[in-house]
C-alpha cells in the first residue's frame, strides 16, 4: 500500500511541475521559461525538481509526451472502432480534434500568440516530430482499411499519412495570422473557408477519396474562431 501511495504522490508532483511548465510556455515561451521561476511558483527546491527531471529539455520532452497521451485517449477509440468505415473514422478523427480545440478556444488563441514566436521555435519543431511519430501509424491504419474497403487509392500509406500531417501543419501556420488579427474584416470568414476547403481537397486527393467525402466543418463553426476572445488579447 505504501508503494502505491508513493507512486501516486510522485505522479501528482510530476504533473504539477508539467502543469507549471505548460503555463510558462504559454505565457512566456520555452526559451524564456526559467527553472527558477517554476521552483518559485511550486515552492520547490532545485534538488526536488531534479529528482523528477534532469534538465529543461527533458522537461519539455515529457510535456510533449503527456500532451500526446491526452490526444491518444481522444482518438484511439475512434481508430479502433470495428463498426466504423475508414471514411467515417477519418471524419470523426478530425471532428474530435477540432471540437476539443474549439472547446478551449480562448486558451488556444492565447497559446498561439507565443507558439509561433521565435522563442518557441524549438518547441514547435519537437512537437511536429512528436506528432508525426504518433499520428502516422494511426492514419496509416485508417488508410489501409480504406484501401481494403475500396474507398481510398493511396499506393504508399505511410508516406501519405506523413504528407497529411505536413498539410495540417502548414494549415496551422497559414491560419494563425488570420485568427490572431486584432480586427477582423468581412473577408476573413470566406478566406478561412477557402483555406479549409483547400486542405480538405488536398487530403482527399492524397487519399484518392471521392471529392467532398471528408467535408466536416460548418460555416458556423469556422465563424466562432473569428469571434474576439479576451484571453491573450494584446492591450
Short mmCIF file of C-alpha atoms in Angstrom, two decimals, residues 13-232:
data_model
loop_
_atom_site.label_atom_id
_atom_site.label_comp_id
_atom_site.label_asym_id
_atom_site.label_seq_id
_atom_site.Cartn_x
_atom_site.Cartn_y
_atom_site.Cartn_z
CA UNK A 13 4.14 16.16 -8.06
CA UNK A 14 5.46 15.37 -11.52
CA UNK A 15 2.20 16.55 -13.09
CA UNK A 16 2.29 19.73 -11.01
CA UNK A 17 5.72 20.53 -12.48
CA UNK A 18 4.49 19.78 -16.00
CA UNK A 19 1.45 21.99 -15.43
CA UNK A 20 3.66 24.86 -14.31
CA UNK A 21 5.95 24.36 -17.32
CA UNK A 22 2.99 24.38 -19.68
CA UNK A 23 1.71 27.65 -18.17
CA UNK A 24 5.16 29.19 -18.52
CA UNK A 25 5.50 28.17 -22.16
CA UNK A 26 2.00 29.50 -22.91
CA UNK A 27 2.75 32.89 -21.35
CA UNK A 28 6.48 33.39 -21.93
CA UNK A 29 7.73 30.89 -24.47
CA UNK A 30 10.08 27.96 -23.99
CA UNK A 31 13.32 29.93 -24.33
CA UNK A 32 12.20 32.44 -21.68
CA UNK A 33 10.95 29.78 -19.27
CA UNK A 34 13.36 29.56 -16.32
CA UNK A 35 13.56 26.58 -14.00
CA UNK A 36 13.98 29.07 -11.15
CA UNK A 37 10.56 30.56 -11.91
CA UNK A 38 8.97 27.12 -11.75
CA UNK A 39 10.66 26.44 -8.43
CA UNK A 40 9.36 29.72 -7.00
CA UNK A 41 5.83 29.03 -8.20
CA UNK A 42 5.82 25.50 -6.80
CA UNK A 43 7.77 26.33 -3.65
CA UNK A 44 10.17 23.54 -4.52
CA UNK A 45 13.90 23.10 -4.11
CA UNK A 46 16.17 22.51 -7.07
CA UNK A 47 17.09 19.12 -5.64
CA UNK A 48 13.44 18.09 -5.56
CA UNK A 49 12.93 19.31 -9.13
CA UNK A 50 15.89 17.37 -10.48
CA UNK A 51 14.53 14.26 -8.81
CA UNK A 52 11.79 14.34 -11.47
CA UNK A 53 13.53 15.97 -14.46
CA UNK A 54 17.26 16.09 -15.04
CA UNK A 55 17.18 19.07 -17.44
CA UNK A 56 14.99 21.65 -19.15
CA UNK A 57 14.99 19.67 -22.44
CA UNK A 58 13.89 16.55 -20.52
CA UNK A 59 11.04 18.57 -19.00
CA UNK A 60 9.98 19.67 -22.47
CA UNK A 61 10.17 16.14 -23.85
CA UNK A 62 7.97 14.81 -21.05
CA UNK A 63 5.46 17.65 -21.52
CA UNK A 64 5.22 16.76 -25.20
CA UNK A 65 4.76 13.11 -24.28
CA UNK A 66 1.94 13.94 -21.86
CA UNK A 67 0.11 16.04 -24.44
CA UNK A 68 0.48 13.25 -26.94
CA UNK A 69 -1.04 10.82 -24.45
CA UNK A 70 -4.02 13.13 -23.99
CA UNK A 71 -4.62 13.25 -27.74
CA UNK A 72 -4.24 9.49 -27.92
CA UNK A 73 -7.00 8.98 -25.37
CA UNK A 74 -9.34 11.06 -27.53
CA UNK A 75 -8.76 9.43 -30.90
CA UNK A 76 -7.80 5.79 -30.29
CA UNK A 77 -11.39 4.72 -29.51
CA UNK A 78 -12.35 6.08 -32.92
CA UNK A 79 -9.46 4.43 -34.76
CA UNK A 80 -10.09 1.02 -33.19
CA UNK A 81 -13.89 1.06 -33.51
CA UNK A 82 -14.69 -2.03 -35.65
CA UNK A 83 -18.14 -0.69 -36.57
CA UNK A 84 -16.83 2.39 -38.41
CA UNK A 85 -15.75 2.62 -42.03
CA UNK A 86 -12.37 4.16 -42.81
CA UNK A 87 -14.04 7.29 -44.16
CA UNK A 88 -16.13 7.73 -41.03
CA UNK A 89 -13.09 7.13 -38.82
CA UNK A 90 -11.14 9.85 -40.61
CA UNK A 91 -14.04 12.28 -40.40
CA UNK A 92 -14.55 11.62 -36.68
CA UNK A 93 -10.80 11.81 -36.10
CA UNK A 94 -10.70 15.39 -37.39
CA UNK A 95 -14.02 16.34 -35.78
CA UNK A 96 -12.83 15.19 -32.37
CA UNK A 97 -9.57 17.14 -32.58
CA UNK A 98 -11.31 20.28 -33.85
CA UNK A 99 -14.10 20.13 -31.27
CA UNK A 100 -11.55 19.89 -28.47
CA UNK A 101 -9.73 22.94 -29.82
CA UNK A 102 -12.95 24.93 -30.15
CA UNK A 103 -13.99 23.97 -26.62
CA UNK A 104 -10.76 25.59 -25.39
CA UNK A 105 -10.68 28.41 -27.96
CA UNK A 106 -9.56 31.17 -25.58
CA UNK A 107 -6.61 29.13 -24.36
CA UNK A 108 -5.72 28.04 -27.89
CA UNK A 109 -5.68 31.62 -29.21
CA UNK A 110 -3.65 32.82 -26.24
CA UNK A 111 -1.25 29.94 -26.77
CA UNK A 112 -0.85 30.70 -30.47
CA UNK A 113 0.39 34.19 -29.68
CA UNK A 114 3.58 32.74 -28.26
CA UNK A 115 3.52 29.41 -30.11
CA UNK A 116 4.72 30.97 -33.37
CA UNK A 117 7.16 33.38 -31.73
CA UNK A 118 10.87 32.83 -32.30
CA UNK A 119 11.24 31.83 -28.65
CA UNK A 120 9.25 28.67 -29.27
CA UNK A 121 10.92 27.52 -32.48
CA UNK A 122 12.47 24.55 -30.69
CA UNK A 123 9.15 23.60 -29.12
CA UNK A 124 7.32 23.76 -32.46
CA UNK A 125 9.87 21.53 -34.13
CA UNK A 126 9.81 18.98 -31.33
CA UNK A 127 6.02 18.94 -31.25
CA UNK A 128 5.91 18.43 -35.01
CA UNK A 129 8.29 15.46 -34.84
CA UNK A 130 6.26 14.04 -31.95
CA UNK A 131 3.01 14.41 -33.92
CA UNK A 132 4.49 12.69 -36.95
CA UNK A 133 5.68 9.80 -34.77
CA UNK A 134 2.30 9.36 -33.08
CA UNK A 135 -0.15 10.18 -35.85
CA UNK A 136 1.49 8.38 -38.77
CA UNK A 137 0.70 4.81 -37.57
CA UNK A 138 -2.89 5.79 -36.69
CA UNK A 139 -3.55 7.44 -40.04
CA UNK A 140 -1.81 4.62 -41.86
CA UNK A 141 -4.13 2.13 -40.17
CA UNK A 142 -7.16 4.08 -41.42
CA UNK A 143 -5.69 4.39 -44.91
CA UNK A 144 -5.02 0.65 -45.08
CA UNK A 145 -8.61 -0.02 -44.04
CA UNK A 146 -9.87 2.42 -46.67
CA UNK A 147 -7.90 0.62 -49.36
CA UNK A 148 -9.41 -2.71 -48.29
CA UNK A 149 -12.86 -1.12 -48.47
CA UNK A 150 -12.11 0.30 -51.91
CA UNK A 151 -12.67 3.92 -50.84
CA UNK A 152 -9.01 5.07 -50.82
CA UNK A 153 -6.40 4.52 -53.54
CA UNK A 154 -3.16 5.61 -51.86
CA UNK A 155 -0.31 3.30 -53.00
CA UNK A 156 2.07 4.46 -50.22
CA UNK A 157 0.02 4.62 -46.98
CA UNK A 158 2.93 5.52 -44.68
CA UNK A 159 4.12 8.42 -46.81
CA UNK A 160 0.55 9.52 -47.47
CA UNK A 161 -0.01 9.72 -43.71
CA UNK A 162 3.12 11.84 -43.26
CA UNK A 163 2.10 14.18 -46.08
CA UNK A 164 -1.33 14.60 -44.48
CA UNK A 165 0.33 15.68 -41.24
CA UNK A 166 2.57 18.12 -43.14
CA UNK A 167 -0.51 19.60 -44.82
CA UNK A 168 -2.21 20.10 -41.47
CA UNK A 169 0.95 21.69 -40.05
CA UNK A 170 1.07 24.17 -42.91
CA UNK A 171 -2.64 24.86 -42.47
CA UNK A 172 -2.00 25.78 -38.84
CA UNK A 173 0.74 28.20 -39.83
CA UNK A 174 -1.38 29.75 -42.58
CA UNK A 175 -4.44 30.33 -40.42
CA UNK A 176 -2.66 31.63 -37.32
CA UNK A 177 -2.12 35.15 -38.66
CA UNK A 178 -5.77 35.32 -39.67
CA UNK A 179 -7.10 34.07 -36.33
CA UNK A 180 -4.87 36.35 -34.26
CA UNK A 181 -5.71 39.56 -36.16
CA UNK A 182 -6.65 42.38 -33.78
CA UNK A 183 -9.50 43.41 -36.07
CA UNK A 184 -11.45 41.05 -38.32
CA UNK A 185 -12.98 42.06 -41.64
CA UNK A 186 -15.91 40.60 -43.62
CA UNK A 187 -13.37 38.93 -45.92
CA UNK A 188 -11.88 36.84 -43.11
CA UNK A 189 -14.59 34.16 -42.96
CA UNK A 190 -14.62 33.49 -46.73
CA UNK A 191 -10.82 33.35 -46.63
CA UNK A 192 -10.89 30.87 -43.75
CA UNK A 193 -13.47 28.78 -45.62
CA UNK A 194 -11.22 28.69 -48.69
CA UNK A 195 -8.23 27.60 -46.61
CA UNK A 196 -10.24 24.78 -45.02
CA UNK A 197 -11.69 23.72 -48.37
CA UNK A 198 -8.21 23.70 -49.93
CA UNK A 199 -6.65 21.46 -47.26
CA UNK A 200 -9.61 19.06 -47.32
CA UNK A 201 -9.39 18.87 -51.11
CA UNK A 202 -5.64 18.19 -50.88
CA UNK A 203 -6.16 15.39 -48.32
CA UNK A 204 -8.88 13.81 -50.48
CA UNK A 205 -6.53 13.86 -53.48
CA UNK A 206 -3.71 12.28 -51.47
CA UNK A 207 -6.04 9.50 -50.39
CA UNK A 208 -7.74 9.09 -53.74
CA UNK A 209 -11.04 9.61 -51.90
CA UNK A 210 -14.25 10.86 -53.53
CA UNK A 211 -14.47 14.66 -53.80
CA UNK A 212 -16.33 16.16 -50.86
CA UNK A 213 -16.24 12.96 -48.81
CA UNK A 214 -14.19 14.48 -45.99
CA UNK A 215 -16.01 17.79 -45.60
CA UNK A 216 -16.94 18.03 -41.93
CA UNK A 217 -16.78 21.63 -40.71
CA UNK A 218 -19.62 24.14 -40.98
CA UNK A 219 -19.52 27.87 -41.70
CA UNK A 220 -20.94 28.49 -38.22
CA UNK A 221 -18.10 26.58 -36.56
CA UNK A 222 -15.49 28.47 -38.56
CA UNK A 223 -17.12 31.80 -37.69
CA UNK A 224 -16.72 31.03 -33.99
CA UNK A 225 -12.94 31.20 -34.38
CA UNK A 226 -13.25 34.81 -35.55
CA UNK A 227 -15.23 35.98 -32.53
CA UNK A 228 -12.92 38.15 -30.37
CA UNK A 229 -11.57 36.42 -27.28
CA UNK A 230 -10.48 38.41 -24.21
CA UNK A 231 -7.86 35.81 -23.21
CA UNK A 232 -4.43 36.51 -24.64
#
